[in-house]
Short mmCIF file of C-alpha atoms in Angstrom, two decimals:
data_model
loop_
_atom_site.label_atom_id
_atom_site.label_comp_id
_atom_site.label_asym_id
_atom_site.label_seq_id
_atom_site.Cartn_x
_atom_site.Cartn_y
_atom_site.Cartn_z
CA UNK A 803 -48.12 42.18 26.20
CA UNK A 804 -48.14 44.75 23.37
CA UNK A 805 -44.34 44.58 23.05
CA UNK A 806 -44.50 40.78 22.92
CA UNK A 807 -47.13 40.93 20.16
CA UNK A 808 -45.00 43.36 18.13
CA UNK A 809 -41.95 41.11 18.55
CA UNK A 810 -43.96 38.11 17.39
CA UNK A 811 -45.21 39.94 14.29
CA UNK A 812 -41.67 41.08 13.44
CA UNK A 813 -40.44 37.52 13.78
CA UNK A 814 -43.15 36.29 11.41
CA UNK A 815 -42.31 39.02 8.92
CA UNK A 816 -38.61 38.13 9.10
CA UNK A 817 -39.35 34.43 8.59
CA UNK A 818 -41.54 35.18 5.56
CA UNK A 819 -38.94 37.48 4.06
CA UNK A 820 -36.13 34.97 4.42
CA UNK A 821 -38.14 31.96 3.19
CA UNK A 822 -37.06 30.98 -0.34
CA UNK A 823 -39.37 32.33 -3.01
CA UNK A 824 -40.88 29.91 -5.53
CA UNK A 825 -39.99 31.15 -9.01
CA UNK A 826 -40.19 27.90 -11.03
CA UNK A 827 -42.16 24.69 -10.99
CA UNK A 828 -41.40 21.81 -13.35
CA UNK A 829 -42.62 18.35 -14.27
CA UNK A 830 -40.97 15.41 -16.02
CA UNK A 831 -43.02 13.15 -18.27
CA UNK A 832 -41.89 9.86 -19.80
CA UNK A 833 -39.46 8.78 -17.08
CA UNK A 834 -40.00 6.75 -13.94
CA UNK A 835 -38.15 5.04 -11.10
CA UNK A 836 -34.34 5.35 -11.30
CA UNK A 837 -34.40 7.32 -14.56
CA UNK A 838 -36.70 9.95 -13.10
CA UNK A 839 -34.88 10.09 -9.78
CA UNK A 840 -31.55 10.57 -11.52
CA UNK A 841 -32.91 13.32 -13.75
CA UNK A 842 -34.21 15.19 -10.71
CA UNK A 843 -30.85 14.77 -8.98
CA UNK A 844 -28.95 16.10 -12.01
CA UNK A 845 -31.28 19.08 -12.36
CA UNK A 846 -30.41 20.02 -8.80
CA UNK A 847 -31.92 22.47 -6.36
CA UNK A 848 -34.82 24.62 -7.51
CA UNK A 849 -33.88 28.22 -8.32
CA UNK A 850 -34.76 30.99 -5.89
CA UNK A 851 -34.14 34.11 -7.99
CA UNK A 852 -35.02 35.13 -11.55
CA UNK A 853 -31.37 34.81 -12.63
CA UNK A 854 -31.06 31.34 -11.11
CA UNK A 855 -34.32 30.40 -12.84
CA UNK A 856 -32.97 31.48 -16.21
CA UNK A 857 -29.78 29.47 -15.68
CA UNK A 858 -31.81 26.45 -14.55
CA UNK A 859 -34.03 26.44 -17.63
CA UNK A 860 -31.15 27.02 -20.05
CA UNK A 861 -29.22 23.99 -18.80
CA UNK A 862 -32.21 21.72 -18.11
CA UNK A 863 -32.05 19.75 -21.37
CA UNK A 864 -28.31 19.08 -21.06
CA UNK A 865 -28.65 18.00 -17.42
CA UNK A 866 -31.48 15.58 -18.22
CA UNK A 867 -29.49 14.19 -21.15
CA UNK A 868 -26.43 13.62 -18.94
CA UNK A 869 -28.57 11.96 -16.27
CA UNK A 870 -29.82 9.46 -18.85
CA UNK A 871 -26.36 8.79 -20.23
CA UNK A 872 -25.18 7.86 -16.74
CA UNK A 873 -27.74 5.03 -16.81
CA UNK A 874 -26.99 3.92 -20.37
CA UNK A 875 -29.54 5.89 -22.40
CA UNK A 876 -27.61 7.86 -25.00
CA UNK A 877 -30.33 8.48 -27.60
CA UNK A 878 -33.26 10.20 -25.86
CA UNK A 879 -35.66 12.68 -27.35
CA UNK A 880 -36.18 15.64 -25.01
CA UNK A 881 -38.72 18.42 -25.48
CA UNK A 882 -39.02 21.34 -23.07
CA UNK A 883 -41.91 23.75 -22.87
CA UNK A 884 -41.73 26.84 -20.64
CA UNK A 885 -44.65 29.06 -19.67
CA UNK A 886 -43.07 32.33 -18.55
CA UNK A 887 -45.95 33.70 -16.51
CA UNK A 888 -44.76 35.71 -13.53
CA UNK A 889 -44.09 35.24 -10.72
CA UNK A 890 -43.78 31.45 -11.15
CA UNK A 891 -42.69 29.95 -14.47
CA UNK A 892 -43.96 26.49 -15.42
CA UNK A 893 -41.57 24.11 -17.21
CA UNK A 894 -42.62 20.79 -18.71
CA UNK A 895 -39.93 18.27 -19.69
CA UNK A 896 -41.13 15.48 -22.00
CA UNK A 897 -38.71 12.61 -22.55
CA UNK A 898 -38.63 9.58 -24.81
CA UNK A 899 -35.74 7.63 -23.35
CA UNK A 900 -35.05 5.49 -26.42
CA UNK A 901 -33.19 2.20 -26.48
CA UNK A 902 -30.34 1.74 -24.01
CA UNK A 903 -26.70 1.14 -24.82
CA UNK A 904 -25.76 -2.44 -23.99
CA UNK A 905 -22.37 -3.83 -23.07
CA UNK A 906 -20.71 -5.69 -25.94
CA UNK A 907 -17.34 -6.66 -24.46
CA UNK A 908 -15.87 -6.79 -20.93
CA UNK A 909 -12.17 -7.07 -20.14
CA UNK A 910 -11.35 -6.82 -16.43
CA UNK A 911 -7.92 -7.90 -15.20
CA UNK A 912 -6.03 -7.91 -11.89
CA UNK A 913 -2.26 -7.97 -12.40
CA UNK A 914 0.65 -8.79 -10.10
CA UNK A 915 0.46 -10.75 -6.86
CA UNK A 916 -3.11 -9.56 -6.36
CA UNK A 917 -4.20 -11.61 -9.34
CA UNK A 918 -3.49 -14.79 -7.36
CA UNK A 919 -5.25 -13.57 -4.23
CA UNK A 920 -8.47 -15.41 -3.38
CA UNK A 921 -10.28 -12.24 -2.33
CA UNK A 922 -9.60 -10.59 -5.68
CA UNK A 923 -10.59 -13.75 -7.53
CA UNK A 924 -13.87 -13.82 -5.58
CA UNK A 925 -14.50 -10.17 -6.43
CA UNK A 926 -13.98 -10.86 -10.14
CA UNK A 927 -16.42 -13.77 -9.94
CA UNK A 928 -19.03 -11.28 -8.66
CA UNK A 929 -18.49 -8.87 -11.55
CA UNK A 930 -21.66 -6.74 -11.55
CA UNK A 931 -21.76 -6.20 -15.32
CA UNK A 932 -21.60 -8.55 -18.27
CA UNK A 933 -22.14 -8.59 -22.04
CA UNK A 934 -25.70 -7.65 -23.03
CA UNK A 935 -26.32 -5.78 -19.75
CA UNK A 936 -27.53 -2.20 -20.01
CA UNK A 937 -24.54 0.09 -19.44
CA UNK A 938 -24.70 1.72 -16.00
CA UNK A 939 -21.83 4.08 -15.28
CA UNK A 940 -22.60 4.10 -11.55
CA UNK A 941 -22.26 0.32 -11.31
CA UNK A 942 -18.95 0.47 -13.19
CA UNK A 943 -17.57 3.28 -11.01
CA UNK A 944 -18.63 1.48 -7.84
CA UNK A 945 -16.82 -1.71 -8.90
CA UNK A 946 -13.69 0.26 -9.75
CA UNK A 947 -13.73 1.76 -6.24
CA UNK A 948 -14.21 -1.72 -4.73
CA UNK A 949 -11.09 -2.95 -6.53
CA UNK A 950 -9.01 -0.12 -5.12
CA UNK A 951 -10.52 -0.46 -1.64
CA UNK A 952 -9.83 -4.20 -1.53
CA UNK A 953 -6.22 -3.56 -2.47
CA UNK A 954 -5.81 -1.14 0.45
CA UNK A 955 -7.48 -3.55 2.88
CA UNK A 956 -5.14 -6.39 1.88
CA UNK A 957 -1.91 -4.41 1.89
CA UNK A 958 -1.45 -3.69 -1.81
CA UNK A 959 -0.60 -0.10 -1.01
CA UNK A 960 1.02 0.56 -4.38
CA UNK A 961 -1.96 -0.80 -6.29
CA UNK A 962 -3.51 1.38 -8.95
CA UNK A 963 -5.94 1.35 -11.84
CA UNK A 964 -3.66 1.40 -14.89
CA UNK A 965 -6.48 1.35 -17.46
CA UNK A 966 -10.10 2.40 -17.07
CA UNK A 967 -12.08 2.84 -20.24
CA UNK A 968 -15.74 2.71 -21.19
CA UNK A 969 -15.98 3.16 -24.96
CA UNK A 970 -19.51 3.97 -26.05
CA UNK A 971 -20.80 3.78 -29.61
CA UNK A 972 -24.12 5.50 -29.13
CA UNK A 973 -25.20 5.12 -32.75
CA UNK A 974 -24.56 1.37 -32.63
CA UNK A 975 -26.07 1.00 -29.19
CA UNK A 976 -23.14 -0.81 -27.60
CA UNK A 977 -20.19 -0.20 -25.26
CA UNK A 978 -16.89 -1.92 -24.50
CA UNK A 979 -15.39 -1.95 -20.99
CA UNK A 980 -11.69 -2.29 -20.16
CA UNK A 981 -10.50 -2.16 -16.56
CA UNK A 982 -7.04 -3.20 -15.41
CA UNK A 983 -5.81 -3.06 -11.81
CA UNK A 984 -2.15 -3.66 -10.96
CA UNK A 985 -1.72 -4.48 -7.28
CA UNK A 986 2.06 -4.35 -7.25
CA UNK A 987 3.80 -6.03 -4.31
CA UNK A 988 1.92 -6.89 -1.17
CA UNK A 989 3.03 -5.42 2.15
CA UNK A 990 3.46 -7.34 5.42
CA UNK A 991 3.05 -6.61 9.08
CA UNK A 992 6.11 -5.17 10.76
CA UNK A 993 6.72 -4.91 14.49
CA UNK A 994 3.99 -3.83 16.91
CA UNK A 995 4.72 -0.60 18.76
CA UNK A 996 3.16 -0.24 22.21
CA UNK A 997 3.92 0.86 25.76
CA UNK A 998 4.28 -1.90 28.34
CA UNK A 999 2.86 0.47 30.94
CA UNK A 1000 -0.43 0.18 29.09
CA UNK A 1001 -0.45 -3.57 28.44
CA UNK A 1002 1.96 -6.39 29.22
CA UNK A 1003 3.54 -8.43 26.45
CA UNK A 1004 1.86 -11.56 27.85
CA UNK A 1005 -1.59 -9.97 27.73
CA UNK A 1006 -1.02 -8.67 24.22
CA UNK A 1007 0.30 -12.01 23.01
CA UNK A 1008 -2.89 -13.72 24.17
CA UNK A 1009 -5.02 -11.30 22.17
CA UNK A 1010 -3.03 -10.41 19.08
CA UNK A 1011 -4.43 -11.45 15.72
CA UNK A 1012 -1.29 -11.22 13.56
CA UNK A 1013 2.44 -11.80 13.75
CA UNK A 1014 5.30 -9.85 12.28
CA UNK A 1015 5.82 -11.06 8.72
CA UNK A 1016 2.17 -12.00 8.11
CA UNK A 1017 0.57 -10.50 4.98
CA UNK A 1018 -1.07 -7.20 5.86
CA UNK A 1019 -4.83 -7.35 6.38
CA UNK A 1020 -6.91 -4.51 7.72
CA UNK A 1021 -9.36 -7.07 9.12
CA UNK A 1022 -6.66 -8.39 11.47
CA UNK A 1023 -6.19 -4.89 12.95
CA UNK A 1024 -9.94 -4.48 13.35
CA UNK A 1025 -10.21 -7.84 15.11
CA UNK A 1026 -7.40 -6.94 17.52
CA UNK A 1027 -9.21 -3.71 18.31
CA UNK A 1028 -12.39 -5.68 19.07
CA UNK A 1029 -10.49 -8.12 21.30
CA UNK A 1030 -8.91 -5.30 23.31
CA UNK A 1031 -12.23 -3.50 23.76
CA UNK A 1032 -13.88 -6.66 25.02
CA UNK A 1033 -11.51 -6.75 27.98
CA UNK A 1034 -13.17 -3.55 29.26
CA UNK A 1035 -9.76 -2.43 30.48
CA UNK A 1036 -9.52 0.43 27.98
CA UNK A 1037 -11.73 3.41 27.19
CA UNK A 1038 -9.89 4.01 23.92
CA UNK A 1039 -8.15 1.59 21.55
CA UNK A 1040 -6.43 3.07 18.50
CA UNK A 1041 -4.45 0.92 16.05
CA UNK A 1042 -2.65 2.68 13.22
CA UNK A 1043 -0.45 1.30 10.42
CA UNK A 1044 2.67 3.44 10.20
CA UNK A 1045 3.06 3.62 6.43
CA UNK A 1046 5.66 6.37 6.68
CA UNK A 1047 7.94 3.94 8.59
CA UNK A 1048 7.76 1.08 6.08
CA UNK A 1049 11.01 -0.82 5.51
CA UNK A 1050 11.35 -3.73 3.08
CA UNK A 1051 7.56 -3.82 2.56
CA UNK A 1052 6.93 -4.29 6.29
CA UNK A 1053 4.45 -1.96 7.98
CA UNK A 1054 4.95 -1.17 11.69
CA UNK A 1055 1.73 -0.93 13.69
CA UNK A 1056 1.20 1.58 16.50
CA UNK A 1057 -1.07 0.55 19.37
CA UNK A 1058 -2.36 3.36 21.60
CA UNK A 1059 -4.42 2.50 24.69
CA UNK A 1060 -6.21 4.67 27.21
CA UNK A 1061 -7.08 2.84 30.46
CA UNK A 1062 -10.71 2.85 31.49
CA UNK A 1063 -11.64 4.71 34.65
CA UNK A 1064 -11.97 2.43 37.63
CA UNK A 1065 -14.93 2.90 39.98
CA UNK A 1066 -14.55 2.02 43.62
#
């Protein structure tokens, strides 16, 4: 019993010793909602040592300023007060966010064959930023990623952003956006590679969702995977475009099946 009590006390001492020490507490005044949340995120994890605390306080103003710029506020007033009473410093961050930068001009283009594609046209119609909107770098970056992702899903494997520019005039309170995506040539489905020991050509023909020569669409591969799983004949269905085997813009597709275990 005595040994157990000693072990318990040692465990408690070890836990207390390894628990992170509080060396700084801070507050943010003047911000709320997304602005406050973003400032906290940019400030990062609380320091645990005196050296980390010093680094944290030295960079606090810059981090808060960058967090506001990400959301379109380029002209804030930031005042920081630090009470250096040991062992826990107290830091107060007072912010006047100022007026936001608003978008003045938007130029978004999709070049090449992709420009005539209905999915790209629909995406452009849902443009999440427009003149007079408050500039939000996160919204812009997310849309840029959606452009590139859509290109990959539809077989524009050579597609790339050829121009991406957000020009901010902080003093004037406005920003111009230019974003140009060139999809290049679209790729097509090549032949389907599979083992007839795993599935017969007749069975596959009844389920397949694309033909050789059709424009590549990731959704067609996903639908074929769903169809094969619904048969309950297979415990694993893997469908992989073989981009390294492309010839004349045709992408072979490898189908790998693992039969499900049969119970008697």
